[in-house]
Amino acid sequence: MITTGPICGFPTPTDTVTPRQRRGQERVITGNRQTSWAFSDAYVAEDDALLWARDRAREAGLRSVTPGTGSALGLLAAAVDAKAVAEIGTGCGVSGIHLLHGMRPDGVLTTVDPEPEHQQFARQAFRAAGFASNRARFIPGRALDVLPRLADAGYDLVFCDGDRLEYLDYLAESLRLLRPGGLVAFEGVFGAGRTIDSGPQPTEVLRVRELLRAVRESQELLPSLLPVGDGLLCAVKR
C-alpha cells in the first residue's frame, strides 16, 4: 500500500508485515540499491582529463557530480541534440566535460561561476579533454546576475549545480532560457538523504523541497527524478 507522507507530499511506502520482516526487507533493498548505485558510477570509465578535474575540485573543497550523474548529463545533452547549453556552477569542469561529450560537435557550453580561479581549472580540463576553446564560454559572476543577460529561448539544456538556496530562482530563469522541448536538470536534490528526512532541516533543504513541488506541479514541465549521484531532477519544457 502507498500512502502520502509528510515530506513534500511525496508517497511513503507502508506495509503490514511484522517489524522483523520489515527490517530484513530493508537490509536487502538497501544493499541492492547501494550496489546498484556503485555499479552505475563505475559503469562509464572517466578519462585522464576528468580525473584531473576531479582532483582539482577535491583540492578546492568542491563537490563534483558523480560519474553516474555525469554520464546521465551527457546522455541528456545528446538526447536533446544540444547545441547551446547553460551551466550554473562551473566548478573545475567535471560536469562541463560530460555535457560537452553529449553535445553537438558545433555546440557551445555557456558556464557561469562566481570563482574565476575554478573556471581556469575548467579551461585546462576542457583543453586536455580535446575540446577547442570556442566550445565553451566562461562567464564569472553570480548566477542570478548573469542569467538575466542570456537570450530568451536560446538554450537546449540548462544544468543547475549552484547555490541550493537559489534553485527556485534558477527554475524561473531556466523556463525563460529554454526553447520548447528543452530540458532543465538540478543536481543534488536528495540532499544526502535530508530531503525526505522528517527531522528539522536547514533552509537549503526546505528550498529543494519547494523546488520539487514546483517542478512536479508545473503545467509547463514534464518531470522525472533520476536516482543517480545525489539525485538529478530533470524536466522537459513543453
PDB file of C-alpha atoms in Angstrom:
ATOM      1  CA  MET A   1       0.000   0.000   0.000  1.00  0.00           C
ATOM      2  CA  ILE A   2       1.209   3.529  -0.764  1.00  0.00           C
ATOM      3  CA  THR A   3       0.216   6.474   1.394  1.00  0.00           C
ATOM      4  CA  THR A   4       1.045  10.158   1.174  1.00  0.00           C
ATOM      5  CA  GLY A   5       3.793  11.033   3.618  1.00  0.00           C
ATOM      6  CA  PRO A   6       4.570  14.271   5.466  1.00  0.00           C
ATOM      7  CA  ILE A   7       7.615  15.249   3.409  1.00  0.00           C
ATOM      8  CA  CYS A   8       6.733  17.306   0.320  1.00  0.00           C
ATOM      9  CA  GLY A   9       3.531  15.293  -0.071  1.00  0.00           C
ATOM     10  CA  PHE A  10       5.565  12.504  -1.683  1.00  0.00           C
ATOM     11  CA  PRO A  11       4.438   8.869  -1.420  1.00  0.00           C
ATOM     12  CA  THR A  12       5.738   6.969   1.600  1.00  0.00           C
ATOM     13  CA  PRO A  13       5.689   3.167   1.340  1.00  0.00           C
ATOM     14  CA  THR A  14       3.876   1.270   4.090  1.00  0.00           C
ATOM     15  CA  ASP A  15       3.046  -2.403   4.554  1.00  0.00           C
ATOM     16  CA  THR A  16       1.533  -4.811   7.003  1.00  0.00           C
ATOM     17  CA  VAL A  17       4.471  -7.141   7.570  1.00  0.00           C
ATOM     18  CA  THR A  18       5.916  -7.656  11.021  1.00  0.00           C
ATOM     19  CA  PRO A  19       8.806  -5.469  12.270  1.00  0.00           C
ATOM     20  CA  ARG A  20      11.150  -8.455  11.869  1.00  0.00           C
ATOM     21  CA  GLN A  21      10.103  -8.900   8.237  1.00  0.00           C
ATOM     22  CA  ARG A  22      10.336  -5.170   7.564  1.00  0.00           C
ATOM     23  CA  ARG A  23      13.862  -4.908   8.946  1.00  0.00           C
ATOM     24  CA  GLY A  24      15.017  -7.850   6.888  1.00  0.00           C
ATOM     25  CA  GLN A  25      13.433  -6.394   3.770  1.00  0.00           C
ATOM     26  CA  GLU A  26      15.110  -3.045   4.361  1.00  0.00           C
ATOM     27  CA  ARG A  27      18.528  -4.680   4.559  1.00  0.00           C
ATOM     28  CA  VAL A  28      18.020  -6.399   1.211  1.00  0.00           C
ATOM     29  CA  ILE A  29      16.687  -3.285  -0.533  1.00  0.00           C
ATOM     30  CA  THR A  30      19.360  -1.017   0.915  1.00  0.00           C
ATOM     31  CA  GLY A  31      22.136  -3.396  -0.035  1.00  0.00           C
ATOM     32  CA  ASN A  32      20.825  -3.795  -3.573  1.00  0.00           C
ATOM     33  CA  ARG A  33      20.440  -0.062  -4.076  1.00  0.00           C
ATOM     34  CA  GLN A  34      23.890   0.761  -2.782  1.00  0.00           C
ATOM     35  CA  THR A  35      25.401  -1.892  -5.015  1.00  0.00           C
ATOM     36  CA  SER A  36      23.419  -0.629  -7.998  1.00  0.00           C
ATOM     37  CA  TRP A  37      24.483   2.988  -7.420  1.00  0.00           C
ATOM     38  CA  ALA A  38      28.121   1.930  -7.105  1.00  0.00           C
ATOM     39  CA  PHE A  39      27.813  -0.100 -10.293  1.00  0.00           C
ATOM     40  CA  SER A  40      26.251   2.810 -12.207  1.00  0.00           C
ATOM     41  CA  ASP A  41      29.055   5.139 -11.110  1.00  0.00           C
ATOM     42  CA  ALA A  42      31.686   2.627 -12.238  1.00  0.00           C
ATOM     43  CA  TYR A  43      29.924   1.724 -15.491  1.00  0.00           C
ATOM     44  CA  VAL A  44      31.327   4.565 -17.600  1.00  0.00           C
ATOM     45  CA  ALA A  45      35.088   4.953 -17.324  1.00  0.00           C
ATOM     46  CA  GLU A  46      36.383   8.515 -16.976  1.00  0.00           C
ATOM     47  CA  ASP A  47      39.464   9.670 -18.861  1.00  0.00           C
ATOM     48  CA  ASP A  48      42.547  11.451 -17.559  1.00  0.00           C
ATOM     49  CA  ALA A  49      41.090  14.922 -18.147  1.00  0.00           C
ATOM     50  CA  LEU A  50      38.058  14.138 -15.993  1.00  0.00           C
ATOM     51  CA  LEU A  51      40.191  12.590 -13.262  1.00  0.00           C
ATOM     52  CA  TRP A  52      42.448  15.670 -13.296  1.00  0.00           C
ATOM     53  CA  ALA A  53      39.416  17.953 -12.970  1.00  0.00           C
ATOM     54  CA  ARG A  54      38.102  15.830 -10.087  1.00  0.00           C
ATOM     55  CA  ASP A  55      41.442  16.138  -8.293  1.00  0.00           C
ATOM     56  CA  ARG A  56      41.432  19.938  -8.673  1.00  0.00           C
ATOM     57  CA  ALA A  57      37.865  20.097  -7.347  1.00  0.00           C
ATOM     58  CA  ARG A  58      38.744  17.915  -4.367  1.00  0.00           C
ATOM     59  CA  GLU A  59      41.715  20.117  -3.541  1.00  0.00           C
ATOM     60  CA  ALA A  60      39.470  23.193  -3.716  1.00  0.00           C
ATOM     61  CA  GLY A  61      36.876  21.592  -1.437  1.00  0.00           C
ATOM     62  CA  LEU A  62      34.240  21.482  -4.196  1.00  0.00           C
ATOM     63  CA  ARG A  63      31.583  18.874  -4.905  1.00  0.00           C
ATOM     64  CA  SER A  64      31.746  17.247  -8.314  1.00  0.00           C
ATOM     65  CA  VAL A  65      28.975  15.293  -9.991  1.00  0.00           C
ATOM     66  CA  THR A  66      29.461  11.552  -9.701  1.00  0.00           C
ATOM     67  CA  PRO A  67      30.469   9.582 -12.787  1.00  0.00           C
ATOM     68  CA  GLY A  68      26.909   8.227 -12.967  1.00  0.00           C
ATOM     69  CA  THR A  69      25.450  11.721 -12.887  1.00  0.00           C
ATOM     70  CA  GLY A  70      27.990  12.934 -15.413  1.00  0.00           C
ATOM     71  CA  SER A  71      27.168  10.177 -17.868  1.00  0.00           C
ATOM     72  CA  ALA A  72      23.454  10.957 -17.412  1.00  0.00           C
ATOM     73  CA  LEU A  73      24.146  14.604 -18.264  1.00  0.00           C
ATOM     74  CA  GLY A  74      25.983  13.606 -21.418  1.00  0.00           C
ATOM     75  CA  LEU A  75      23.104  11.344 -22.387  1.00  0.00           C
ATOM     76  CA  LEU A  76      20.540  14.115 -21.804  1.00  0.00           C
ATOM     77  CA  ALA A  77      22.580  16.569 -23.876  1.00  0.00           C
ATOM     78  CA  ALA A  78      22.727  14.054 -26.715  1.00  0.00           C
ATOM     79  CA  ALA A  79      19.017  13.249 -26.396  1.00  0.00           C
ATOM     80  CA  VAL A  80      18.011  16.876 -26.996  1.00  0.00           C
ATOM     81  CA  ASP A  81      20.707  17.284 -29.686  1.00  0.00           C
ATOM     82  CA  ALA A  82      22.064  20.174 -27.639  1.00  0.00           C
ATOM     83  CA  LYS A  83      23.849  22.952 -29.470  1.00  0.00           C
ATOM     84  CA  ALA A  84      23.530  25.559 -26.687  1.00  0.00           C
ATOM     85  CA  VAL A  85      23.805  24.561 -23.021  1.00  0.00           C
ATOM     86  CA  ALA A  86      23.881  26.821 -19.969  1.00  0.00           C
ATOM     87  CA  GLU A  87      25.596  25.518 -16.854  1.00  0.00           C
ATOM     88  CA  ILE A  88      25.213  27.116 -13.426  1.00  0.00           C
ATOM     89  CA  GLY A  89      28.247  26.131 -11.392  1.00  0.00           C
ATOM     90  CA  THR A  90      31.394  25.506 -13.448  1.00  0.00           C
ATOM     91  CA  GLY A  91      33.380  24.018 -10.601  1.00  0.00           C
ATOM     92  CA  CYS A  92      36.600  22.659 -12.071  1.00  0.00           C
ATOM     93  CA  GLY A  93      34.977  21.299 -15.212  1.00  0.00           C
ATOM     94  CA  VAL A  94      33.800  17.772 -14.405  1.00  0.00           C
ATOM     95  CA  SER A  95      30.147  18.265 -15.351  1.00  0.00           C
ATOM     96  CA  GLY A  96      31.132  20.505 -18.268  1.00  0.00           C
ATOM     97  CA  ILE A  97      33.238  17.788 -19.863  1.00  0.00           C
ATOM     98  CA  HIS A  98      30.370  15.320 -19.616  1.00  0.00           C
ATOM     99  CA  LEU A  99      27.957  17.842 -21.124  1.00  0.00           C
ATOM    100  CA  LEU A 100      30.340  18.656 -23.979  1.00  0.00           C
ATOM    101  CA  HIS A 101      30.745  14.959 -24.785  1.00  0.00           C
ATOM    102  CA  GLY A 102      26.991  14.745 -25.315  1.00  0.00           C
ATOM    103  CA  MET A 103      26.546  17.990 -27.234  1.00  0.00           C
ATOM    104  CA  ARG A 104      26.728  18.502 -30.971  1.00  0.00           C
ATOM    105  CA  PRO A 105      30.264  18.980 -32.375  1.00  0.00           C
ATOM    106  CA  ASP A 106      29.451  22.629 -33.044  1.00  0.00           C
ATOM    107  CA  GLY A 107      27.746  23.147 -29.674  1.00  0.00           C
ATOM    108  CA  VAL A 108      28.771  25.802 -27.166  1.00  0.00           C
ATOM    109  CA  LEU A 109      28.621  25.441 -23.395  1.00  0.00           C
ATOM    110  CA  THR A 110      27.977  28.688 -21.502  1.00  0.00           C
ATOM    111  CA  THR A 111      29.148  28.115 -17.953  1.00  0.00           C
ATOM    112  CA  VAL A 112      28.702  30.501 -15.012  1.00  0.00           C
ATOM    113  CA  ASP A 113      30.573  30.511 -11.717  1.00  0.00           C
ATOM    114  CA  PRO A 114      31.434  33.161  -9.114  1.00  0.00           C
ATOM    115  CA  GLU A 115      35.035  31.875  -8.837  1.00  0.00           C
ATOM    116  CA  PRO A 116      37.235  32.720 -11.862  1.00  0.00           C
ATOM    117  CA  GLU A 117      40.048  30.572 -10.446  1.00  0.00           C
ATOM    118  CA  HIS A 118      37.861  27.486 -10.654  1.00  0.00           C
ATOM    119  CA  GLN A 119      36.963  28.364 -14.224  1.00  0.00           C
ATOM    120  CA  GLN A 120      40.647  28.477 -15.112  1.00  0.00           C
ATOM    121  CA  PHE A 121      40.974  24.875 -13.987  1.00  0.00           C
ATOM    122  CA  ALA A 122      37.920  24.041 -16.101  1.00  0.00           C
ATOM    123  CA  ARG A 123      39.536  25.674 -19.152  1.00  0.00           C
ATOM    124  CA  GLN A 124      42.581  23.456 -18.720  1.00  0.00           C
ATOM    125  CA  ALA A 125      40.420  20.381 -18.233  1.00  0.00           C
ATOM    126  CA  PHE A 126      38.372  21.111 -21.380  1.00  0.00           C
ATOM    127  CA  ARG A 127      41.532  21.597 -23.380  1.00  0.00           C
ATOM    128  CA  ALA A 128      43.002  18.349 -22.018  1.00  0.00           C
ATOM    129  CA  ALA A 129      39.768  16.574 -22.986  1.00  0.00           C
ATOM    130  CA  GLY A 130      40.305  17.704 -26.590  1.00  0.00           C
ATOM    131  CA  PHE A 131      37.698  20.454 -26.853  1.00  0.00           C
ATOM    132  CA  ALA A 132      38.537  23.604 -28.828  1.00  0.00           C
ATOM    133  CA  SER A 133      38.498  26.871 -26.903  1.00  0.00           C
ATOM    134  CA  ASN A 134      35.434  28.095 -28.811  1.00  0.00           C
ATOM    135  CA  ARG A 135      33.342  25.210 -27.456  1.00  0.00           C
ATOM    136  CA  ALA A 136      32.936  26.922 -24.060  1.00  0.00           C
ATOM    137  CA  ARG A 137      32.042  30.436 -22.943  1.00  0.00           C
ATOM    138  CA  PHE A 138      33.101  31.193 -19.373  1.00  0.00           C
ATOM    139  CA  ILE A 139      31.217  33.921 -17.514  1.00  0.00           C
ATOM    140  CA  PRO A 140      32.404  34.757 -13.994  1.00  0.00           C
ATOM    141  CA  GLY A 141      29.767  36.080 -11.601  1.00  0.00           C
ATOM    142  CA  ARG A 142      26.718  35.201  -9.537  1.00  0.00           C
ATOM    143  CA  ALA A 143      24.208  33.173 -11.498  1.00  0.00           C
ATOM    144  CA  LEU A 144      21.288  35.473 -10.718  1.00  0.00           C
ATOM    145  CA  ASP A 145      23.279  38.434 -12.041  1.00  0.00           C
ATOM    146  CA  VAL A 146      24.355  36.631 -15.221  1.00  0.00           C
ATOM    147  CA  LEU A 147      21.289  34.603 -16.241  1.00  0.00           C
ATOM    148  CA  PRO A 148      19.034  37.616 -16.973  1.00  0.00           C
ATOM    149  CA  ARG A 149      21.541  38.657 -19.653  1.00  0.00           C
ATOM    150  CA  LEU A 150      21.233  35.371 -21.572  1.00  0.00           C
ATOM    151  CA  ALA A 151      18.895  35.049 -24.550  1.00  0.00           C
ATOM    152  CA  ASP A 152      15.251  34.038 -24.215  1.00  0.00           C
ATOM    153  CA  ALA A 153      14.534  30.551 -25.619  1.00  0.00           C
ATOM    154  CA  GLY A 154      18.168  30.332 -26.683  1.00  0.00           C
ATOM    155  CA  TYR A 155      19.164  27.115 -24.934  1.00  0.00           C
ATOM    156  CA  ASP A 156      18.517  23.414 -25.381  1.00  0.00           C
ATOM    157  CA  LEU A 157      19.556  22.420 -21.861  1.00  0.00           C
ATOM    158  CA  VAL A 158      20.164  24.213 -18.570  1.00  0.00           C
ATOM    159  CA  PHE A 159      22.116  22.389 -15.852  1.00  0.00           C
ATOM    160  CA  CYS A 160      21.863  23.810 -12.325  1.00  0.00           C
ATOM    161  CA  ASP A 161      24.532  22.940  -9.761  1.00  0.00           C
ATOM    162  CA  GLY A 162      24.912  26.193  -7.871  1.00  0.00           C
ATOM    163  CA  ASP A 163      23.532  27.611  -4.638  1.00  0.00           C
ATOM    164  CA  ARG A 164      20.669  25.369  -3.451  1.00  0.00           C
ATOM    165  CA  LEU A 165      19.030  28.408  -1.839  1.00  0.00           C
ATOM    166  CA  GLU A 166      18.620  29.884  -5.330  1.00  0.00           C
ATOM    167  CA  TYR A 167      17.251  26.792  -7.084  1.00  0.00           C
ATOM    168  CA  LEU A 168      13.705  28.181  -7.388  1.00  0.00           C
ATOM    169  CA  ASP A 169      15.118  31.327  -8.990  1.00  0.00           C
ATOM    170  CA  TYR A 170      17.152  29.164 -11.369  1.00  0.00           C
ATOM    171  CA  LEU A 171      13.952  27.366 -12.328  1.00  0.00           C
ATOM    172  CA  ALA A 172      12.249  30.624 -13.263  1.00  0.00           C
ATOM    173  CA  GLU A 173      15.245  31.709 -15.347  1.00  0.00           C
ATOM    174  CA  SER A 174      15.504  28.276 -16.975  1.00  0.00           C
ATOM    175  CA  LEU A 175      11.902  28.401 -18.155  1.00  0.00           C
ATOM    176  CA  ARG A 176      12.735  31.668 -19.905  1.00  0.00           C
ATOM    177  CA  LEU A 177      16.033  30.431 -21.342  1.00  0.00           C
ATOM    178  CA  LEU A 178      14.823  27.076 -22.701  1.00  0.00           C
ATOM    179  CA  ARG A 179      13.284  26.503 -26.094  1.00  0.00           C
ATOM    180  CA  PRO A 180      10.157  24.315 -26.225  1.00  0.00           C
ATOM    181  CA  GLY A 181      11.387  20.748 -25.884  1.00  0.00           C
ATOM    182  CA  GLY A 182      14.453  21.904 -23.964  1.00  0.00           C
ATOM    183  CA  LEU A 183      15.492  20.318 -20.700  1.00  0.00           C
ATOM    184  CA  VAL A 184      16.438  21.596 -17.239  1.00  0.00           C
ATOM    185  CA  ALA A 185      18.336  19.498 -14.674  1.00  0.00           C
ATOM    186  CA  PHE A 186      19.054  20.144 -11.000  1.00  0.00           C
ATOM    187  CA  GLU A 187      21.868  18.340  -9.181  1.00  0.00           C
ATOM    188  CA  GLY A 188      21.850  17.264  -5.529  1.00  0.00           C
ATOM    189  CA  VAL A 189      18.115  17.196  -4.831  1.00  0.00           C
ATOM    190  CA  PHE A 190      18.394  14.213  -2.460  1.00  0.00           C
ATOM    191  CA  GLY A 191      20.450  16.385  -0.111  1.00  0.00           C
ATOM    192  CA  ALA A 192      22.409  13.343   1.106  1.00  0.00           C
ATOM    193  CA  GLY A 193      19.114  11.897   2.335  1.00  0.00           C
ATOM    194  CA  ARG A 194      17.945  15.037   4.130  1.00  0.00           C
ATOM    195  CA  THR A 195      15.250  15.932   1.598  1.00  0.00           C
ATOM    196  CA  ILE A 196      12.990  13.115   2.800  1.00  0.00           C
ATOM    197  CA  ASP A 197      14.143  13.181   6.439  1.00  0.00           C
ATOM    198  CA  SER A 198      11.275  14.206   8.716  1.00  0.00           C
ATOM    199  CA  GLY A 199      13.571  15.894  11.246  1.00  0.00           C
ATOM    200  CA  PRO A 200      14.412  19.619  11.341  1.00  0.00           C
ATOM    201  CA  GLN A 201      16.368  20.610   8.232  1.00  0.00           C
ATOM    202  CA  PRO A 202      18.413  23.633   7.086  1.00  0.00           C
ATOM    203  CA  THR A 203      16.907  26.231   4.792  1.00  0.00           C
ATOM    204  CA  GLU A 204      18.582  24.863   1.671  1.00  0.00           C
ATOM    205  CA  VAL A 205      16.800  21.522   2.133  1.00  0.00           C
ATOM    206  CA  LEU A 206      13.467  23.313   2.536  1.00  0.00           C
ATOM    207  CA  ARG A 207      14.164  25.208  -0.697  1.00  0.00           C
ATOM    208  CA  VAL A 208      14.896  21.955  -2.528  1.00  0.00           C
ATOM    209  CA  ARG A 209      11.564  20.578  -1.309  1.00  0.00           C
ATOM    210  CA  GLU A 210       9.858  23.676  -2.689  1.00  0.00           C
ATOM    211  CA  LEU A 211      11.651  23.128  -5.995  1.00  0.00           C
ATOM    212  CA  LEU A 212      10.483  19.518  -6.177  1.00  0.00           C
ATOM    213  CA  ARG A 213       6.894  20.599  -5.605  1.00  0.00           C
ATOM    214  CA  ALA A 214       7.098  23.433  -8.129  1.00  0.00           C
ATOM    215  CA  VAL A 215       8.540  21.221 -10.877  1.00  0.00           C
ATOM    216  CA  ARG A 216       6.054  18.417 -10.239  1.00  0.00           C
ATOM    217  CA  GLU A 217       3.073  20.781 -10.243  1.00  0.00           C
ATOM    218  CA  SER A 218       4.133  22.955 -13.191  1.00  0.00           C
ATOM    219  CA  GLN A 219       1.945  22.708 -16.269  1.00  0.00           C
ATOM    220  CA  GLU A 220       4.933  23.772 -18.376  1.00  0.00           C
ATOM    221  CA  LEU A 221       7.166  20.852 -17.428  1.00  0.00           C
ATOM    222  CA  LEU A 222       7.302  17.078 -17.812  1.00  0.00           C
ATOM    223  CA  PRO A 223       9.486  15.950 -14.864  1.00  0.00           C
ATOM    224  CA  SER A 224      11.463  12.913 -13.779  1.00  0.00           C
ATOM    225  CA  LEU A 225      13.676  12.357 -10.738  1.00  0.00           C
ATOM    226  CA  LEU A 226      16.706  10.244 -11.620  1.00  0.00           C
ATOM    227  CA  PRO A 227      18.333   8.287  -8.757  1.00  0.00           C
ATOM    228  CA  VAL A 228      21.928   8.941  -9.841  1.00  0.00           C
ATOM    229  CA  GLY A 229      24.534  10.513  -7.599  1.00  0.00           C
ATOM    230  CA  ASP A 230      22.788  12.736  -5.056  1.00  0.00           C
ATOM    231  CA  GLY A 231      19.629  12.933  -7.150  1.00  0.00           C
ATOM    232  CA  LEU A 232      19.155  14.563 -10.550  1.00  0.00           C
ATOM    233  CA  LEU A 233      15.809  16.306 -11.067  1.00  0.00           C
ATOM    234  CA  CYS A 234      15.063  16.657 -14.793  1.00  0.00           C
ATOM    235  CA  ALA A 235      12.184  18.236 -16.648  1.00  0.00           C
ATOM    236  CA  VAL A 236      11.355  18.910 -20.280  1.00  0.00           C
ATOM    237  CA  LYS A 237       9.735  22.224 -21.167  1.00  0.00           C
ATOM    238  CA  ARG A 238       6.511  21.534 -23.042  1.00  0.00           C
TER     239      ARG A 238
END
